[in-house]
mmCIF file of C-alpha atoms and ligand atoms in Angstrom:
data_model
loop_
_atom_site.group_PDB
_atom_site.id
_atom_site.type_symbol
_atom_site.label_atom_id
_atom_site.label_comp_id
_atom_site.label_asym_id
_atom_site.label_seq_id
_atom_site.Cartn_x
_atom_site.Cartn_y
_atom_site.Cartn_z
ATOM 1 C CA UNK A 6 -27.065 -7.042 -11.290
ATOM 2 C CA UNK A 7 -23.821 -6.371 -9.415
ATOM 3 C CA UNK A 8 -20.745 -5.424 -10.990
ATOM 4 C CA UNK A 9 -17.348 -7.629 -11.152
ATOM 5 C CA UNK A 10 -15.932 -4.903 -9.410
ATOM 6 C CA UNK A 11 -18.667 -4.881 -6.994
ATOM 7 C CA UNK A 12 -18.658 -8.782 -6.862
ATOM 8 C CA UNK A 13 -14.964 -8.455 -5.904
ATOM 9 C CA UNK A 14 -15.570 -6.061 -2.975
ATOM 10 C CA UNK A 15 -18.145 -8.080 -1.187
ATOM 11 C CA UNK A 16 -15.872 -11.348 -2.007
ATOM 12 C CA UNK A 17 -13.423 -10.093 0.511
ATOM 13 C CA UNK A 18 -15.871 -9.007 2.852
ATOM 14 C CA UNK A 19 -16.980 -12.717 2.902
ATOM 15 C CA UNK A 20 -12.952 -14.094 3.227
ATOM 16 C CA UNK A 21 -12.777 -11.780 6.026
ATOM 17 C CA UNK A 22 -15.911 -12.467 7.826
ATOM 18 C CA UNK A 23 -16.168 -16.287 6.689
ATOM 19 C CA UNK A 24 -19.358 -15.694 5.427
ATOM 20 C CA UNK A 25 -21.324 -16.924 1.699
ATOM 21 C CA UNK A 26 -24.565 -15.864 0.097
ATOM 22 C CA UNK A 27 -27.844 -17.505 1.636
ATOM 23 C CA UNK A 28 -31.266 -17.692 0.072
ATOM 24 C CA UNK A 29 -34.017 -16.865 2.278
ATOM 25 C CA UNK A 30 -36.085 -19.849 2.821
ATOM 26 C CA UNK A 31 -35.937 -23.898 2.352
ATOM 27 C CA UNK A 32 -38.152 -25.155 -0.972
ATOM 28 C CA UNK A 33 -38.959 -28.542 -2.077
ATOM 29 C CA UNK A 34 -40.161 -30.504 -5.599
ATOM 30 C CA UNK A 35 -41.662 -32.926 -6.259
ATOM 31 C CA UNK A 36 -39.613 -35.803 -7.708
ATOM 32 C CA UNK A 37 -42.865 -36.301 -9.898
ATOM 33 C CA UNK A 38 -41.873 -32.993 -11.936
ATOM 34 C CA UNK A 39 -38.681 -34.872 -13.123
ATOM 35 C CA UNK A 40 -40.501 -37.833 -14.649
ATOM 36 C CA UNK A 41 -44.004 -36.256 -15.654
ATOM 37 C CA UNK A 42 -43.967 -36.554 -19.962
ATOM 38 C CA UNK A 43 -46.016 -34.045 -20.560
ATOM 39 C CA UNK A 44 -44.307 -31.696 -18.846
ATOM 40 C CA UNK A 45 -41.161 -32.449 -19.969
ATOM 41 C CA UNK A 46 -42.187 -32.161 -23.450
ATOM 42 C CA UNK A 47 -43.829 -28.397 -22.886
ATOM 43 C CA UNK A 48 -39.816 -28.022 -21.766
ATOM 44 C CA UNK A 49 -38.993 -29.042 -24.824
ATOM 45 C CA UNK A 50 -40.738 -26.281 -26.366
ATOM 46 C CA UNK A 51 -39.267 -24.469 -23.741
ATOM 47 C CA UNK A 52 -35.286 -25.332 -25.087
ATOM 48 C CA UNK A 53 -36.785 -24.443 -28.383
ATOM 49 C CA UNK A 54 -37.328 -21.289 -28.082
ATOM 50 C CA UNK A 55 -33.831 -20.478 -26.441
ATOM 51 C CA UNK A 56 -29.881 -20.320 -27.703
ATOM 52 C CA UNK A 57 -28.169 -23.884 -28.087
ATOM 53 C CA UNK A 58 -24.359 -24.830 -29.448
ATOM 54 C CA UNK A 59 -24.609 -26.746 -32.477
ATOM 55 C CA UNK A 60 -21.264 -26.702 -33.807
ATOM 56 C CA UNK A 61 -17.885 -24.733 -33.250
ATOM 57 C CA UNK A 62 -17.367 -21.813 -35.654
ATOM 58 C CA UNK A 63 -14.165 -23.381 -36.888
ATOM 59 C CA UNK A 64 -15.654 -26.375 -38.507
ATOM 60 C CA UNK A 65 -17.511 -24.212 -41.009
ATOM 61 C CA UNK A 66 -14.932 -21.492 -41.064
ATOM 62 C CA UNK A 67 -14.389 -21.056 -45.000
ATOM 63 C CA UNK A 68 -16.870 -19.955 -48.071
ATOM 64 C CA UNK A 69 -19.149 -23.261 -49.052
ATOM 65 C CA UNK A 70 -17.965 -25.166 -45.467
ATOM 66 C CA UNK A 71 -21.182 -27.305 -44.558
ATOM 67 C CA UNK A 72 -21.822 -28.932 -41.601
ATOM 68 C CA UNK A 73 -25.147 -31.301 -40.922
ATOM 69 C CA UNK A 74 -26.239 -32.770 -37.360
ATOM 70 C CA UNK A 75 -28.486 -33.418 -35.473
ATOM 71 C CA UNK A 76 -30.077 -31.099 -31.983
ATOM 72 C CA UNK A 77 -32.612 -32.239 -29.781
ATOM 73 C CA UNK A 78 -34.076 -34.505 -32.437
ATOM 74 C CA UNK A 79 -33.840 -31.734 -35.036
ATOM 75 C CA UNK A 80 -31.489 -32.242 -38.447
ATOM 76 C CA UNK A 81 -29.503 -29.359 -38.761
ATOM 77 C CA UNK A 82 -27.282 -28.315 -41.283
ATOM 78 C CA UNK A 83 -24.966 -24.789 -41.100
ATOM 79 C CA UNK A 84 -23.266 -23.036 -44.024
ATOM 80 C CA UNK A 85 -21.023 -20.343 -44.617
ATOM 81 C CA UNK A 86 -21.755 -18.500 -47.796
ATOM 82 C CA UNK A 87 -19.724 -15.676 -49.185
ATOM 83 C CA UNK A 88 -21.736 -12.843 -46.272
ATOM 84 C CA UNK A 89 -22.121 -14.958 -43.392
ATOM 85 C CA UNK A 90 -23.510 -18.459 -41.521
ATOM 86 C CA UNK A 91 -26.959 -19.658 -42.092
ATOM 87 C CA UNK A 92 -28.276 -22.357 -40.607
ATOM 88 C CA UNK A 93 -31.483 -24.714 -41.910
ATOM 89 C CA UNK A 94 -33.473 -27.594 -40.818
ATOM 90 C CA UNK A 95 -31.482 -30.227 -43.005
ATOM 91 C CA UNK A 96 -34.715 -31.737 -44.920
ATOM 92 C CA UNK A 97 -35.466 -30.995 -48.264
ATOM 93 C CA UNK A 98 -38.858 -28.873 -49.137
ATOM 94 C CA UNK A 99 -40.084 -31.893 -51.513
ATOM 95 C CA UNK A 100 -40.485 -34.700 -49.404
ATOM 96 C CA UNK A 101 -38.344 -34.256 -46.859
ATOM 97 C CA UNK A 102 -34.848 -35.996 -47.998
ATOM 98 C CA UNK A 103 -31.607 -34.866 -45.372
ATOM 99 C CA UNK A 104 -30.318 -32.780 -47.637
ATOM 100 C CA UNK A 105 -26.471 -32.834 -45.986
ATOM 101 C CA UNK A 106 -25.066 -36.134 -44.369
ATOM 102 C CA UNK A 107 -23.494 -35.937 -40.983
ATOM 103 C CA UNK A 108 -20.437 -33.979 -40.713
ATOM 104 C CA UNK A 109 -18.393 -31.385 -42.455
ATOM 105 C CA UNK A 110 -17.989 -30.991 -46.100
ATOM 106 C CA UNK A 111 -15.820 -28.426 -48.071
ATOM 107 C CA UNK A 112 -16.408 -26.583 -50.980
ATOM 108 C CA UNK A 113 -20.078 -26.582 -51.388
ATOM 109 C CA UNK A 114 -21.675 -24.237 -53.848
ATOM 110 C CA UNK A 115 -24.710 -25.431 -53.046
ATOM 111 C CA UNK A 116 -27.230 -28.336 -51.279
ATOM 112 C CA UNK A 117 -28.197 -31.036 -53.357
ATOM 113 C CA UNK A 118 -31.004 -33.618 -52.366
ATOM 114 C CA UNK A 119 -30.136 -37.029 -53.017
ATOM 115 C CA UNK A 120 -33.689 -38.063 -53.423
ATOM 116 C CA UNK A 121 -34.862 -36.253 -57.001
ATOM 117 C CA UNK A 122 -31.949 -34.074 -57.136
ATOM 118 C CA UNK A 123 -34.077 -30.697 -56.022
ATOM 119 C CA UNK A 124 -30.927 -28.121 -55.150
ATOM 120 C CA UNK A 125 -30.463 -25.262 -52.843
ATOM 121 C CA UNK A 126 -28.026 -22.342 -52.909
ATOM 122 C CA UNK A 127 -26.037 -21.441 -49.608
ATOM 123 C CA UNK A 128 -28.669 -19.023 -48.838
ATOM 124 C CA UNK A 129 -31.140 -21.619 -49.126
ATOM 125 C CA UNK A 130 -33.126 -20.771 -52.142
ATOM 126 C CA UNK A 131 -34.776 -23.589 -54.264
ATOM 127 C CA UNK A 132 -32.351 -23.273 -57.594
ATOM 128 C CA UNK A 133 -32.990 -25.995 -59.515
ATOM 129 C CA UNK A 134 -35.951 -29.064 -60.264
ATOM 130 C CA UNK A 135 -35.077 -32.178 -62.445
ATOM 131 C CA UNK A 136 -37.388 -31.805 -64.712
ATOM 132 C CA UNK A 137 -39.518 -28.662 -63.612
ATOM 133 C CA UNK A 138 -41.806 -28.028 -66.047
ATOM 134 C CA UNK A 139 -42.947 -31.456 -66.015
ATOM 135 C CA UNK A 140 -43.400 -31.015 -62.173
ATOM 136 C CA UNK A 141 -45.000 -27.399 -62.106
ATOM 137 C CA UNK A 142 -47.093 -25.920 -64.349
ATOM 138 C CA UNK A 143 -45.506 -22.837 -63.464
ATOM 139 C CA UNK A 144 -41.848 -21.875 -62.062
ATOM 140 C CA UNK A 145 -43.204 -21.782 -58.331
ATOM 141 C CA UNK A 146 -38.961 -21.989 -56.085
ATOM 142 C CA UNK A 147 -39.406 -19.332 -54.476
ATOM 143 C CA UNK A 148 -41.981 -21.163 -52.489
ATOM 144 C CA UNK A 149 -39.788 -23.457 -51.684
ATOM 145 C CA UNK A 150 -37.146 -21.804 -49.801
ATOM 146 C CA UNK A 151 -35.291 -23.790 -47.097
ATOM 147 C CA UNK A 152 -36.425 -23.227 -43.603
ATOM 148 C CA UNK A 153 -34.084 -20.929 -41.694
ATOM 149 C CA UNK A 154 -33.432 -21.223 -38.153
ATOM 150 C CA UNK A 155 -31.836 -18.277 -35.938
ATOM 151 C CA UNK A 156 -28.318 -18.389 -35.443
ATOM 152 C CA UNK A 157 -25.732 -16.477 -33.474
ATOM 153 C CA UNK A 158 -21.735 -16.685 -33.280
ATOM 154 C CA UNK A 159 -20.688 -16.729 -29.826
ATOM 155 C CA UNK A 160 -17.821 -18.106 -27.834
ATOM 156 C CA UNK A 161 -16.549 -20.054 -30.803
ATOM 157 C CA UNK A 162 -19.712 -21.502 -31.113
ATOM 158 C CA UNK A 163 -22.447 -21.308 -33.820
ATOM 159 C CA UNK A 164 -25.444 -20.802 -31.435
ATOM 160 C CA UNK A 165 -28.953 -21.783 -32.555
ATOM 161 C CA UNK A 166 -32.878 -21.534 -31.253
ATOM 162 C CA UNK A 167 -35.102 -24.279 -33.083
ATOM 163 C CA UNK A 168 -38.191 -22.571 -32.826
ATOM 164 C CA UNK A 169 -39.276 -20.037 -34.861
ATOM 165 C CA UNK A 170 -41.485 -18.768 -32.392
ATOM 166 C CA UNK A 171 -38.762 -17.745 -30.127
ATOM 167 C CA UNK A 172 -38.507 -14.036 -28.732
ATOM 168 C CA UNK A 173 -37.061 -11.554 -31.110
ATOM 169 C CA UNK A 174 -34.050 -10.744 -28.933
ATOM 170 C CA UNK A 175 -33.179 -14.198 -27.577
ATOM 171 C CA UNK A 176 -29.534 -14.043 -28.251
ATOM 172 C CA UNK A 177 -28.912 -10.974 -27.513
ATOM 173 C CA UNK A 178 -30.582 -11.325 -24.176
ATOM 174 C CA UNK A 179 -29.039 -14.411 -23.491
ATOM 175 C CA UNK A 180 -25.461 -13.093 -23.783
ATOM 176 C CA UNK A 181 -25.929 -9.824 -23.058
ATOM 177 C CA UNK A 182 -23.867 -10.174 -19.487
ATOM 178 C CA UNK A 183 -21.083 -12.404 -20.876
ATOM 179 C CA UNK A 184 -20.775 -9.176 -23.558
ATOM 180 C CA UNK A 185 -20.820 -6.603 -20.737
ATOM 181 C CA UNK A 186 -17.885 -8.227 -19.196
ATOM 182 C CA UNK A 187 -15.638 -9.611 -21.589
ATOM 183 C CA UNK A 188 -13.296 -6.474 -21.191
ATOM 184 C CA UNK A 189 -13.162 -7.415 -17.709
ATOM 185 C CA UNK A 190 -13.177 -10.496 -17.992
ATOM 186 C CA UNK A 191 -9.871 -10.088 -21.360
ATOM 187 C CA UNK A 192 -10.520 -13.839 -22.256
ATOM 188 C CA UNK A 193 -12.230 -14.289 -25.578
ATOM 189 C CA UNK A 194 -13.149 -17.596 -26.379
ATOM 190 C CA UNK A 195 -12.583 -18.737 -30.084
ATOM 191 C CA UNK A 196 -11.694 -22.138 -31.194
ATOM 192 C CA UNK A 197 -13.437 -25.143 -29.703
ATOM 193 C CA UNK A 198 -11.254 -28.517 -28.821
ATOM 194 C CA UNK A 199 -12.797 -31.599 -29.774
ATOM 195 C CA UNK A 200 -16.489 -32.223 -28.224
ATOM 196 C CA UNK A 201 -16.719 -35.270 -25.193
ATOM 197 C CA UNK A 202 -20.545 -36.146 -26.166
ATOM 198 C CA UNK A 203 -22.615 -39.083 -24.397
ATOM 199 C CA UNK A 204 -25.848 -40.253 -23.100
ATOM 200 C CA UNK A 205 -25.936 -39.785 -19.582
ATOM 201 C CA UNK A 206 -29.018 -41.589 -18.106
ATOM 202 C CA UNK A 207 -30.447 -38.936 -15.566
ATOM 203 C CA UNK A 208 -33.226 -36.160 -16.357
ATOM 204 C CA UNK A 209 -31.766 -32.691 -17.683
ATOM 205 C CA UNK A 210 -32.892 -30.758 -14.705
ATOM 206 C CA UNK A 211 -30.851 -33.051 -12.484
ATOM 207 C CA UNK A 212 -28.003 -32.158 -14.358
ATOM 208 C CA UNK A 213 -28.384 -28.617 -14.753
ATOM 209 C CA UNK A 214 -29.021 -28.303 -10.946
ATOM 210 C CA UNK A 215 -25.620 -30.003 -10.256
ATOM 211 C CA UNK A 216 -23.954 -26.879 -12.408
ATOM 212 C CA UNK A 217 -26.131 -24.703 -11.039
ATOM 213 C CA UNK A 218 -24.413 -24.731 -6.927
ATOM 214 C CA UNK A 219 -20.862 -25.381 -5.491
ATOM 215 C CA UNK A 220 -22.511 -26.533 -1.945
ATOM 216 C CA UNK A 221 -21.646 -29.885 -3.551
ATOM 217 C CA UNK A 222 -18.295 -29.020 -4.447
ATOM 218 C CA UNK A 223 -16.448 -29.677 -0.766
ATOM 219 C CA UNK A 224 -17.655 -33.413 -0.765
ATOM 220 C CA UNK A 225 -18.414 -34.548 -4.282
ATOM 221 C CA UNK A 226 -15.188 -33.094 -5.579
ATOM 222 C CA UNK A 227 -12.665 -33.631 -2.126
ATOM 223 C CA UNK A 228 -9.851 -33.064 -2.623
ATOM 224 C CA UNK A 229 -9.969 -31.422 -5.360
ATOM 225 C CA UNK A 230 -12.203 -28.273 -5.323
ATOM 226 C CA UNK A 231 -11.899 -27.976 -1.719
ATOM 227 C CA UNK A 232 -8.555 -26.953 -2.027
ATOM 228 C CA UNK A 233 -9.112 -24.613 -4.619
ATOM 229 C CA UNK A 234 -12.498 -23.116 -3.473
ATOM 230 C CA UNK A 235 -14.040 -21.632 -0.421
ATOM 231 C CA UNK A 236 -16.924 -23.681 0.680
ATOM 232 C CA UNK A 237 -20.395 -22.826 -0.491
ATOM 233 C CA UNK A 238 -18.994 -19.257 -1.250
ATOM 234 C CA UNK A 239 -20.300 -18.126 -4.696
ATOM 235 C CA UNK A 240 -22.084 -15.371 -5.661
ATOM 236 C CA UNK A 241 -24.456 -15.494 -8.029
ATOM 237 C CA UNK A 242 -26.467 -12.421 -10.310
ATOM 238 C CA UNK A 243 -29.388 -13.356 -12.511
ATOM 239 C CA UNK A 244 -30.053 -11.028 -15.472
ATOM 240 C CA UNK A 245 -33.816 -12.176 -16.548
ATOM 241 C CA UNK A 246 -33.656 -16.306 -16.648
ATOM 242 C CA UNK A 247 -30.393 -16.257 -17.693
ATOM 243 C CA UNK A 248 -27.462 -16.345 -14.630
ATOM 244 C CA UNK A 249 -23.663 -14.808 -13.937
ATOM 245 C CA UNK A 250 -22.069 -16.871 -11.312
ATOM 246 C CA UNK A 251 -18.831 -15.833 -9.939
ATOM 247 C CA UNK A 252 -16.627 -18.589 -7.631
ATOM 248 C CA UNK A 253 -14.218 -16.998 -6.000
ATOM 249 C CA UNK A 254 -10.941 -19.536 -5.685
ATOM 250 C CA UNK A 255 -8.111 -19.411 -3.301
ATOM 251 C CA UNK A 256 -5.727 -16.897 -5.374
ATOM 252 C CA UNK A 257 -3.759 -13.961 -3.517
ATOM 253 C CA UNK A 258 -6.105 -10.994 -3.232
ATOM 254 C CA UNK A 259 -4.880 -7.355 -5.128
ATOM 255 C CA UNK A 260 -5.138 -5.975 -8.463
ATOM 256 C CA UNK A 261 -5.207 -9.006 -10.167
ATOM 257 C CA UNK A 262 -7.518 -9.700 -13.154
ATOM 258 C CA UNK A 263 -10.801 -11.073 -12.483
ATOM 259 C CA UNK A 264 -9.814 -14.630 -13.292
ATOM 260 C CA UNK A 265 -6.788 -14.427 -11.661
ATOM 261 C CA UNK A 266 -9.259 -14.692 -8.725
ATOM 262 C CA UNK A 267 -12.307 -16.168 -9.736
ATOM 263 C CA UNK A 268 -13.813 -19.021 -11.925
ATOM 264 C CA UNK A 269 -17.230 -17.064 -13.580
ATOM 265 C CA UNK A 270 -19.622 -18.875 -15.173
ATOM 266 C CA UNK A 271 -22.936 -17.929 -17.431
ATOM 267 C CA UNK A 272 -25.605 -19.948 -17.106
ATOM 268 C CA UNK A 273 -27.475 -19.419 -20.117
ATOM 269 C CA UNK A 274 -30.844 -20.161 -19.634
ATOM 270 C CA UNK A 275 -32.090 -23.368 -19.529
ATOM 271 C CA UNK A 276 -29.250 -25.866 -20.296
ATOM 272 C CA UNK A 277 -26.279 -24.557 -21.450
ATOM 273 C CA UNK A 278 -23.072 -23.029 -19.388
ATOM 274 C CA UNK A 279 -19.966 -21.728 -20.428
ATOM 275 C CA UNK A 280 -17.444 -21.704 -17.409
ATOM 276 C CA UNK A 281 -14.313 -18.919 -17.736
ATOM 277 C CA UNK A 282 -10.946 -19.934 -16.497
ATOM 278 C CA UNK A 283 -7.990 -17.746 -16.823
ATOM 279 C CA UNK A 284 -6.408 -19.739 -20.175
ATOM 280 C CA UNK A 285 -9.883 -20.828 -21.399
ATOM 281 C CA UNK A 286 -13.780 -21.965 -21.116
ATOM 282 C CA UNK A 287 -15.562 -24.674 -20.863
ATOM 283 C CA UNK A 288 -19.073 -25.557 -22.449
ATOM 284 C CA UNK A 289 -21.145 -27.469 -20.852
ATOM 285 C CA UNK A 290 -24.510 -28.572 -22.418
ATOM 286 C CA UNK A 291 -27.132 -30.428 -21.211
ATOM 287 C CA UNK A 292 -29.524 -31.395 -24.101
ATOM 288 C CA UNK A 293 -33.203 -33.497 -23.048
ATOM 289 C CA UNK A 294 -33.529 -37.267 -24.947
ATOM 290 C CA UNK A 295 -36.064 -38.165 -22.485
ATOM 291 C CA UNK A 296 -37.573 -37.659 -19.114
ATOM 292 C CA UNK A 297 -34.472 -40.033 -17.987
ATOM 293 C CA UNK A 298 -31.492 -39.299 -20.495
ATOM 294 C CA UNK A 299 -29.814 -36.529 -21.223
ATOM 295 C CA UNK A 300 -27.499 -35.573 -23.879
ATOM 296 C CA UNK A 301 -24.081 -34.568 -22.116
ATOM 297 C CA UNK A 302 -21.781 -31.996 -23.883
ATOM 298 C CA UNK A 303 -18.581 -30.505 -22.833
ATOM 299 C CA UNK A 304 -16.416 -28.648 -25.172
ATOM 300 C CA UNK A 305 -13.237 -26.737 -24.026
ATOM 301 C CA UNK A 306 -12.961 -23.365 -25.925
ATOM 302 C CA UNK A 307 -9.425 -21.508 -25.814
ATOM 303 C CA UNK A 308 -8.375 -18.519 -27.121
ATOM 304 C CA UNK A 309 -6.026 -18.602 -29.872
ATOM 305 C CA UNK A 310 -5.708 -21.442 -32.078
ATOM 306 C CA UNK A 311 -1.856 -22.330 -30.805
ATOM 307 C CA UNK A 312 -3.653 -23.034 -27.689
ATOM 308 C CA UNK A 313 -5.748 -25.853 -28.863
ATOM 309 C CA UNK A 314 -2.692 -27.801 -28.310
ATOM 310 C CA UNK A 315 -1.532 -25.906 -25.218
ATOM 311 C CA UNK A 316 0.019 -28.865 -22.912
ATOM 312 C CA UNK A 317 -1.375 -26.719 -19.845
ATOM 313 C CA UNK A 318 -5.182 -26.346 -20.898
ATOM 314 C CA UNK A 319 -4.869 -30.077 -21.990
ATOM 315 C CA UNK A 320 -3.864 -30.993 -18.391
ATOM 316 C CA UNK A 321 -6.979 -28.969 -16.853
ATOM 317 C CA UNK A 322 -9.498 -30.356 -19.684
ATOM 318 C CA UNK A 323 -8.314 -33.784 -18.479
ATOM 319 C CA UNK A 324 -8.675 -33.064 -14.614
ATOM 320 C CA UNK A 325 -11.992 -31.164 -15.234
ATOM 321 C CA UNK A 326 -13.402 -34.525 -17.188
ATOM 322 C CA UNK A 327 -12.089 -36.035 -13.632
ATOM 323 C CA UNK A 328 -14.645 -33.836 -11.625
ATOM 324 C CA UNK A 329 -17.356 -34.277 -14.645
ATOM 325 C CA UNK A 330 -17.147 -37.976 -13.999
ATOM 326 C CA UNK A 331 -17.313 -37.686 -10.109
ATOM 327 C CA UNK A 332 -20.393 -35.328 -10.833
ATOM 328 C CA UNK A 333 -22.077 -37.823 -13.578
ATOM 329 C CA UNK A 334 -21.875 -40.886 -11.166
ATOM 330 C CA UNK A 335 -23.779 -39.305 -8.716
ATOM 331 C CA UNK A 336 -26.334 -38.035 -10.953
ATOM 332 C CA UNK A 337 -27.365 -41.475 -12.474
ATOM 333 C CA UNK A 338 -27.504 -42.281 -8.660
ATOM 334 C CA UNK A 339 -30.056 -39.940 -8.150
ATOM 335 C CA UNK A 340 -32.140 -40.283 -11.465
ATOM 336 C CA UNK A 341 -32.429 -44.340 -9.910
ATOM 337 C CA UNK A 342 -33.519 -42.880 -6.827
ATOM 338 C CA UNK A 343 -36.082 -40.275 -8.815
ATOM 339 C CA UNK A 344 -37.236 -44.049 -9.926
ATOM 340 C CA UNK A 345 -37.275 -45.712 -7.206
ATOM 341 C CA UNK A 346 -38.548 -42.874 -4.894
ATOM 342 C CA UNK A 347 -42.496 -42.249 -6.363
ATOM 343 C CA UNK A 348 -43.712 -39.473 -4.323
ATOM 344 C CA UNK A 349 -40.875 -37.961 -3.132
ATOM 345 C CA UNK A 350 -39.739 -34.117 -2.600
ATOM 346 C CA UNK A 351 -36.085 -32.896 -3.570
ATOM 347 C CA UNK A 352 -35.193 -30.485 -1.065
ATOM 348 C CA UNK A 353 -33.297 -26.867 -1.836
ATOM 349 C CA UNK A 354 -31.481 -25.474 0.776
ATOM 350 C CA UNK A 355 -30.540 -21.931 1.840
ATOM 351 C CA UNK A 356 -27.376 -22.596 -0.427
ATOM 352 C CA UNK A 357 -28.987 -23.707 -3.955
ATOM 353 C CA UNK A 358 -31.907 -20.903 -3.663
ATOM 354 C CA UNK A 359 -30.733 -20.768 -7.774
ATOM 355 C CA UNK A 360 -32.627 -23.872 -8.088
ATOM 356 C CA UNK A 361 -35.485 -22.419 -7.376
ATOM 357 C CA UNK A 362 -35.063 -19.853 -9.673
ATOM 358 C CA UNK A 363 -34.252 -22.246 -12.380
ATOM 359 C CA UNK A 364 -37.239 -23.995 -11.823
ATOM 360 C CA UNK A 365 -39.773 -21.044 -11.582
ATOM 361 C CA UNK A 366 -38.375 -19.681 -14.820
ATOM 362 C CA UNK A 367 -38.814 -22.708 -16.445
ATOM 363 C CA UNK A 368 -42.427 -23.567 -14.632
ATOM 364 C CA UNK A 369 -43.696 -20.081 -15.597
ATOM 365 C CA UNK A 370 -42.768 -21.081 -19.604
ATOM 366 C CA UNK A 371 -43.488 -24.655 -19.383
ATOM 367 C CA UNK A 372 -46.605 -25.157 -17.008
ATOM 368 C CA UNK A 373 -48.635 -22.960 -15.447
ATOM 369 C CA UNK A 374 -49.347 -25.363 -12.461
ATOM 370 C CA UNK A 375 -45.785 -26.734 -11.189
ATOM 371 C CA UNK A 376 -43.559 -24.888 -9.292
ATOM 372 C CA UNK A 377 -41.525 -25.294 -6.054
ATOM 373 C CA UNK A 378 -43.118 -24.495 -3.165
ATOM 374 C CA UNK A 379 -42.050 -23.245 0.478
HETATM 375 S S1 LIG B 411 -37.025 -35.194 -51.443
HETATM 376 FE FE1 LIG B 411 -35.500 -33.850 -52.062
HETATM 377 S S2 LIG B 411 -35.652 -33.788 -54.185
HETATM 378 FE FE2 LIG B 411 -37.238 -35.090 -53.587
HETATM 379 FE FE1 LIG B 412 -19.813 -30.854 -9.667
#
């Protein structure tokens, strides 16, 4: 894994020579991996077992703040007790009643089913049964406990991982590079702006592949990018599945802070990216409905709460939901021609050898069998 400082160096090198990063050889998939359902639900499993934003930290910021939703078809509900965040699956331990309705709620002491009334504390013990002896020969809560999830506060995000059979160090792993640089980096994302959710009807992969290169970003995003970036030139550090990728823009060299030169963006691992400008970030998350549709997320994340209504950040959230768009059209383009197109092959170039990364991680978790080839 390079350094910043390192990345920096051979940035210039590139400027000078007009040069970029190539991959070493041309691979290919087949479009069949993109609609195959029993693959995509072993990805599932896959996005289980890994870090996903559920909800900005500010929206349970206080003592008894509650907040219920949904993630990948799981009900979710995070509280803040008096120590710290937990987060449960939102179903009570009797027969399965949401215990929390959709949203936020202040001042909870404590979740109460609105089935038969069964409540939990904030720490998700059983407290109290209508009627328990009647119900249990013998006082049996503590069997009864709600089912915790893993949870991790990160970019002013509550991050979570669904299964519990996830590795041990998951977040920590995950966001170990984004931690190694934020002193270099001096931008420390906090409070999230208002979420842009929707639909969008193209497979997940196709949309984390579009995030995953800038080869596109000359033509798809003309004029825009192509003023600010040099084409195809970004330089890109994986640290296990998870990915640092650094985009140099067209900024006056010197001792300048590394955003005062560079867009960097984590990719963490499989669906999830949070992109660093110089005033703030932006979270983009791609959560799997079905083979074809894909939750879309984007969430700006600034700094200091004054900045949430920072005229400046508002004018670049606005003008990067201009390039999301551009990028979103194309994409349910391609999912009709992954449709349409049977027994096709996608093809990777020297310039997106990250997709093939991306896919071999995720083939080597999620199937033993499929996996681009040369
Ligand atoms: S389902 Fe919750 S109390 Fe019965
Ligand atoms: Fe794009």
């Amino acid at each position: 894994m390079r350094t910043l400082k390192q990345i920096r160096e051979i940035t210039l090198e590139h400027m000078k020579n007009e040069t970029v990063e190539l991959g070493e050889k041309v691979t290919s998939i087949a479009l069949a991996d993109y609609r195959d359902s029993t693959l995509f639900q072993r990805e599932l499993e896959v996005i289980r077992k890994r870090p996903l934003p559920f909800v900005a930290s500010d929206k349970i910021k206080k003592t008894g703040d509650v907040f219920a939703g949904e993630l990948a078809g799981v009900p979710i509900v995070a509280v803040r007790n008096e120590q710290d965040i937990r987060v449960f699956i939102n179903t009570c331990r009797h027969r399965g009643a949401l215990l929390a309705s959709e949203g936020t709620k202040k001042d909870c002491q404590k979740l109460v089913c609105p089935f038969h009334g069964w409540s939990y504390s904030l720490e998700g013990e059983l407290l109290e049964v209508p009627s328990s002896h009647q119900c249990f020969s013998k006082h049996t809560t503590s069997a009864f406990r709600l089912q915790e999830l893993k949870s991790y506060e990160k970019a002013g995000m509550i991050w979570v991982v669904l299964s519990p059979h996830s590795q041990e160090n998951i977040f920590e792993e995950s966001f170990h590079q984004l931690h190694k640089d934020s002193d270099e980096i001096g931008l420390n994302p906090q409070h999230a702006m208002p979420e842009m959710s929707f639909l969008a009807p193209f497979n997940w992969k196709v949309g984390v592949e579009a995030f995953l290169e800038v080869y596109h970003f000359a033509h798809a995003h003309a004029p825009y990018l192509s003023q600010l970036q040099f084409p195809n030139l970004s330089l890109a550090d994986s640290y296990n599945e998870n990915c640092r990728i650094v985009v140099p823009l067209k900024q006056p060299a010197g001792e300048i802070p590394v955003l005062g030169w560079a867009q960097v963006m984590y990719f963490i691992f499989p669906s999830s990216f949070l992109l660093f400008y110089d005033d703030h970030v932006a979270l983009i998350s791609l959560v799997p409905q079905t083979t074809g549709e894909t939750k879309f997320r984007y969430t700006p994340i600034v700094p200091r709460e004054a900045d949430l209504k920072n005229e400046k950040i508002q004018q670049r959230v606005e003008f990067l939901k201009i390039i999301l768009g551009q990028d979103i059209a194309i994409l349910e383009g391609v999912q009709k021609g992954l449709d349409a197109n049977r027994n096709g092959k996608f093809v990777f170039t020297r310039l997106e050898q990250i997709l093939e990364k991306f896919h071999q991680d995720l083939h080597s978790n999620a199937s033993a069998k499929s996996h681009p080839t040369s």
